[in-house]
Amino acid sequence: MKALLLSEYRHLELADLPTPVPAVDEVLIRVAACGICGSDVHGYDGSSGRRIPPIVMGHEAAGIVAAVGREVRNCKIGDRVTFDSTVYCGSCDPCRRGEVNLCDHRQVLGVSCGDYRRAGAFAEYVAVPARIVYRLPDNLSFAEAAMLEAVAVALHAVSLIPIAPGSKALVLGAGAIGLLVQQALRVAGCSQVFVTDVDSTRLTLSESLGASAVLPSGDSLIDGILRRTGGSGVDIAVEAVGVNSTIASAISCVRKGGNVVLVGNISPEVTLPLQKVVTRQIRLQGSCASAGEYPRAMELLSIGEIKVKPLISAIAPLEEGPRWFERLYGREPNLMKVVLSPGNFSA
Ligand SMILES: [Zn+2]
Ligand SMILES: [Zn+2]
């Protein structure tokens, strides 16, 4: 099969690799669409240490079932499916508590990090355990389905905190995750959702997706939020960047007793304005990946409550993968999600 192989850092090549053979509990999927994730771009040059070559990356994918192991019951050949990016064991303590995102034996497709190496979906075929496979609603295209992982991440982040009807929220960072969190907060009952970013084109997109107001990041942000919340601050801030300045802004913009959800994690460490957090009794809640949100994500996309099409900047054949990776790596403006499509599918 054809696959996009990271053969050395910053070098992707179209390689001929053996088509995987599904184990008894696995499903072989003919990949129709696979999104390039920020984590793939960070892994591409070796900076994250989680894409040690040689590796086929890609974990945000959808396609058609091409073969099933003999113990597989939840899908059959020809089904249109997607799958969780996380392979969990199902039997450790976190898994038994339903926190499969925190599985002690967690593996992510398309990651090689020293502990394990697991082939991903920038390829014509990928084999995955049947327990992480979901059948797609008919009205979802493969390219939209490749966004489900990000939608599930957004829903999970929002599910971790109490949201009273009519709450006001601020999203910091209008990348793909931030724009999905924005929509998930609305679905969860927030009456006003504000969004901030350094990039004005992203804010325009955020506005078109229904943000109550968009605010440039910087010194004026806190004033802008206080003005829109009667001087008290928002009930909820969701941080989708992960650097000092945005974390400090999130803590400053939330009301006393409010919640800050931390999703972004570009920096391994940040400075914490401790006294603001303690004396204003702010709750900090980390959020990692997703745990069971795929069915809800599919439903919300299917009924149009969450929109992903505006976030897809391009759908390109697998062969063009190396070029798109370089463009994303070079931080080309106005690029949001790029979806690669192996084979002759209409994604
Ligand atoms: Zn991802
Ligand atoms: Zn587990």
Short mmCIF file of N, CA, C and O in Angstrom, two decimals, residues 223-272:
data_model
loop_
_atom_site.label_atom_id
_atom_site.label_comp_id
_atom_site.label_asym_id
_atom_site.label_seq_id
_atom_site.Cartn_x
_atom_site.Cartn_y
_atom_site.Cartn_z
N ASP A 223 -10.08 44.31 30.09
CA ASP A 223 -11.08 45.39 30.12
C ASP A 223 -12.29 45.04 29.28
O ASP A 223 -13.43 45.25 29.69
N GLY A 224 -12.01 44.51 28.08
CA GLY A 224 -13.10 44.15 27.17
C GLY A 224 -14.02 43.10 27.79
O GLY A 224 -15.25 43.17 27.64
N ILE A 225 -13.44 42.14 28.48
CA ILE A 225 -14.24 41.09 29.12
C ILE A 225 -15.01 41.66 30.32
O ILE A 225 -16.22 41.41 30.48
N LEU A 226 -14.33 42.46 31.14
CA LEU A 226 -15.01 43.03 32.32
C LEU A 226 -16.20 43.91 31.88
O LEU A 226 -17.27 43.87 32.49
N ARG A 227 -15.98 44.66 30.81
CA ARG A 227 -17.05 45.53 30.31
C ARG A 227 -18.27 44.71 29.87
O ARG A 227 -19.41 45.12 30.03
N ARG A 228 -18.01 43.53 29.32
CA ARG A 228 -19.12 42.71 28.81
C ARG A 228 -19.75 41.81 29.88
O ARG A 228 -20.66 41.05 29.58
N THR A 229 -19.20 41.86 31.09
CA THR A 229 -19.73 40.96 32.13
C THR A 229 -20.07 41.73 33.41
O THR A 229 -19.98 41.18 34.51
N GLY A 230 -20.43 42.99 33.25
CA GLY A 230 -20.81 43.79 34.40
C GLY A 230 -19.68 43.93 35.42
O GLY A 230 -19.93 44.05 36.62
N GLY A 231 -18.45 43.84 34.97
CA GLY A 231 -17.30 44.04 35.86
C GLY A 231 -16.84 42.80 36.60
O GLY A 231 -15.87 42.85 37.35
N SER A 232 -17.53 41.67 36.43
CA SER A 232 -17.17 40.51 37.27
C SER A 232 -16.27 39.48 36.59
O SER A 232 -15.55 38.75 37.25
N GLY A 233 -16.32 39.41 35.28
CA GLY A 233 -15.55 38.37 34.58
C GLY A 233 -16.44 37.22 34.12
O GLY A 233 -17.59 37.10 34.56
N VAL A 234 -15.91 36.39 33.27
CA VAL A 234 -16.71 35.27 32.73
C VAL A 234 -16.77 34.12 33.74
O VAL A 234 -15.92 33.99 34.62
N ASP A 235 -17.80 33.29 33.61
CA ASP A 235 -17.94 32.13 34.49
C ASP A 235 -16.90 31.07 34.16
O ASP A 235 -16.44 30.33 35.03
N ILE A 236 -16.59 30.98 32.86
CA ILE A 236 -15.73 29.90 32.37
C ILE A 236 -14.72 30.47 31.38
O ILE A 236 -15.10 31.24 30.49
N ALA A 237 -13.47 30.09 31.52
CA ALA A 237 -12.48 30.40 30.48
C ALA A 237 -11.88 29.08 30.03
O ALA A 237 -11.53 28.23 30.86
N VAL A 238 -11.80 28.89 28.72
CA VAL A 238 -11.16 27.68 28.20
C VAL A 238 -9.90 28.11 27.47
O VAL A 238 -9.96 28.90 26.52
N GLU A 239 -8.76 27.61 27.91
CA GLU A 239 -7.47 28.01 27.38
C GLU A 239 -7.03 26.96 26.36
O GLU A 239 -6.82 25.80 26.71
N ALA A 240 -6.92 27.37 25.10
CA ALA A 240 -6.59 26.41 24.03
C ALA A 240 -5.30 26.78 23.32
O ALA A 240 -5.16 26.59 22.11
N VAL A 241 -4.35 27.34 24.07
CA VAL A 241 -3.05 27.67 23.50
C VAL A 241 -1.95 26.96 24.32
O VAL A 241 -1.24 26.10 23.81
N GLY A 242 -1.83 27.37 25.59
CA GLY A 242 -0.86 26.69 26.45
C GLY A 242 0.44 27.44 26.63
O GLY A 242 1.51 26.84 26.71
N VAL A 243 0.38 28.78 26.67
CA VAL A 243 1.58 29.57 26.96
C VAL A 243 1.28 30.53 28.12
O VAL A 243 0.11 30.76 28.45
N ASN A 244 2.35 31.07 28.72
CA ASN A 244 2.21 31.96 29.89
C ASN A 244 1.13 33.02 29.75
O ASN A 244 0.28 33.17 30.60
N SER A 245 1.22 33.78 28.62
CA SER A 245 0.36 34.97 28.52
C SER A 245 -1.12 34.60 28.47
O SER A 245 -1.95 35.25 29.10
N THR A 246 -1.46 33.54 27.73
CA THR A 246 -2.89 33.21 27.61
C THR A 246 -3.41 32.55 28.89
O THR A 246 -4.58 32.74 29.24
N ILE A 247 -2.56 31.83 29.59
CA ILE A 247 -3.01 31.25 30.87
C ILE A 247 -3.24 32.35 31.89
O ILE A 247 -4.25 32.36 32.60
N ALA A 248 -2.33 33.33 31.91
CA ALA A 248 -2.52 34.47 32.81
C ALA A 248 -3.80 35.23 32.46
O ALA A 248 -4.58 35.61 33.34
N SER A 249 -4.05 35.42 31.15
CA SER A 249 -5.28 36.11 30.74
C SER A 249 -6.52 35.32 31.15
O SER A 249 -7.51 35.90 31.61
N ALA A 250 -6.47 34.01 30.97
CA ALA A 250 -7.63 33.19 31.33
C ALA A 250 -7.96 33.37 32.81
O ALA A 250 -9.13 33.57 33.19
N ILE A 251 -6.93 33.36 33.65
CA ILE A 251 -7.15 33.48 35.10
C ILE A 251 -7.65 34.88 35.46
O ILE A 251 -8.50 35.04 36.33
N SER A 252 -7.17 35.89 34.73
CA SER A 252 -7.60 37.26 35.01
C SER A 252 -9.02 37.56 34.52
O SER A 252 -9.68 38.45 35.04
N CYS A 253 -9.47 36.83 33.50
CA CYS A 253 -10.77 37.14 32.90
C CYS A 253 -11.92 36.39 33.55
O CYS A 253 -13.09 36.66 33.29
N VAL A 254 -11.60 35.38 34.38
CA VAL A 254 -12.66 34.57 34.95
C VAL A 254 -13.14 35.22 36.26
O VAL A 254 -12.37 35.90 36.94
N ARG A 255 -14.41 35.05 36.58
CA ARG A 255 -14.93 35.66 37.81
C ARG A 255 -14.44 34.92 39.04
O ARG A 255 -13.93 33.82 38.94
N LYS A 256 -14.64 35.51 40.23
CA LYS A 256 -14.35 34.80 41.48
C LYS A 256 -15.14 33.50 41.51
O LYS A 256 -16.32 33.47 41.17
N GLY A 257 -14.49 32.44 41.88
CA GLY A 257 -15.18 31.15 41.96
C GLY A 257 -15.40 30.50 40.61
O GLY A 257 -16.09 29.48 40.52
N GLY A 258 -14.84 31.08 39.55
CA GLY A 258 -15.06 30.56 38.20
C GLY A 258 -14.13 29.40 37.85
O GLY A 258 -13.29 28.98 38.67
N ASN A 259 -14.31 28.90 36.65
CA ASN A 259 -13.55 27.72 36.19
C ASN A 259 -12.66 28.06 35.00
O ASN A 259 -13.10 28.71 34.06
N VAL A 260 -11.43 27.59 35.06
CA VAL A 260 -10.52 27.70 33.91
C VAL A 260 -10.20 26.28 33.44
O VAL A 260 -9.71 25.47 34.22
N VAL A 261 -10.53 25.99 32.19
CA VAL A 261 -10.22 24.67 31.65
C VAL A 261 -8.96 24.80 30.79
O VAL A 261 -8.88 25.67 29.92
N LEU A 262 -7.99 23.95 31.05
CA LEU A 262 -6.71 24.01 30.34
C LEU A 262 -6.64 22.88 29.33
O LEU A 262 -6.63 21.70 29.68
N VAL A 263 -6.66 23.27 28.05
CA VAL A 263 -6.60 22.28 26.96
C VAL A 263 -5.27 22.40 26.22
O VAL A 263 -4.64 21.41 25.89
N GLY A 264 -4.83 23.65 25.97
CA GLY A 264 -3.57 23.86 25.26
C GLY A 264 -2.39 23.43 26.12
O GLY A 264 -2.43 23.57 27.34
N ASN A 265 -1.38 22.86 25.49
CA ASN A 265 -0.20 22.47 26.28
C ASN A 265 1.08 22.53 25.46
O ASN A 265 1.88 21.61 25.49
N ILE A 266 1.26 23.63 24.77
CA ILE A 266 2.49 23.80 23.99
C ILE A 266 3.71 23.84 24.93
O ILE A 266 4.73 23.23 24.66
N SER A 267 3.57 24.58 26.05
CA SER A 267 4.72 24.69 26.97
C SER A 267 4.64 23.60 28.03
O SER A 267 3.58 23.36 28.59
N PRO A 268 5.78 22.96 28.32
CA PRO A 268 5.76 21.97 29.41
C PRO A 268 5.51 22.62 30.76
O PRO A 268 4.92 22.01 31.66
N GLU A 269 5.95 23.88 30.95
CA GLU A 269 5.74 24.57 32.22
C GLU A 269 5.35 26.02 31.97
O GLU A 269 5.80 26.62 31.01
N VAL A 270 4.51 26.56 32.87
CA VAL A 270 4.16 27.98 32.79
C VAL A 270 4.22 28.57 34.19
O VAL A 270 4.26 27.85 35.18
N THR A 271 4.19 29.92 34.23
CA THR A 271 4.13 30.62 35.52
C THR A 271 2.68 30.72 35.94
O THR A 271 1.82 31.02 35.12
N LEU A 272 2.41 30.49 37.20
CA LEU A 272 1.03 30.53 37.68
C LEU A 272 0.83 31.74 38.59
O LEU A 272 1.56 31.89 39.57
#
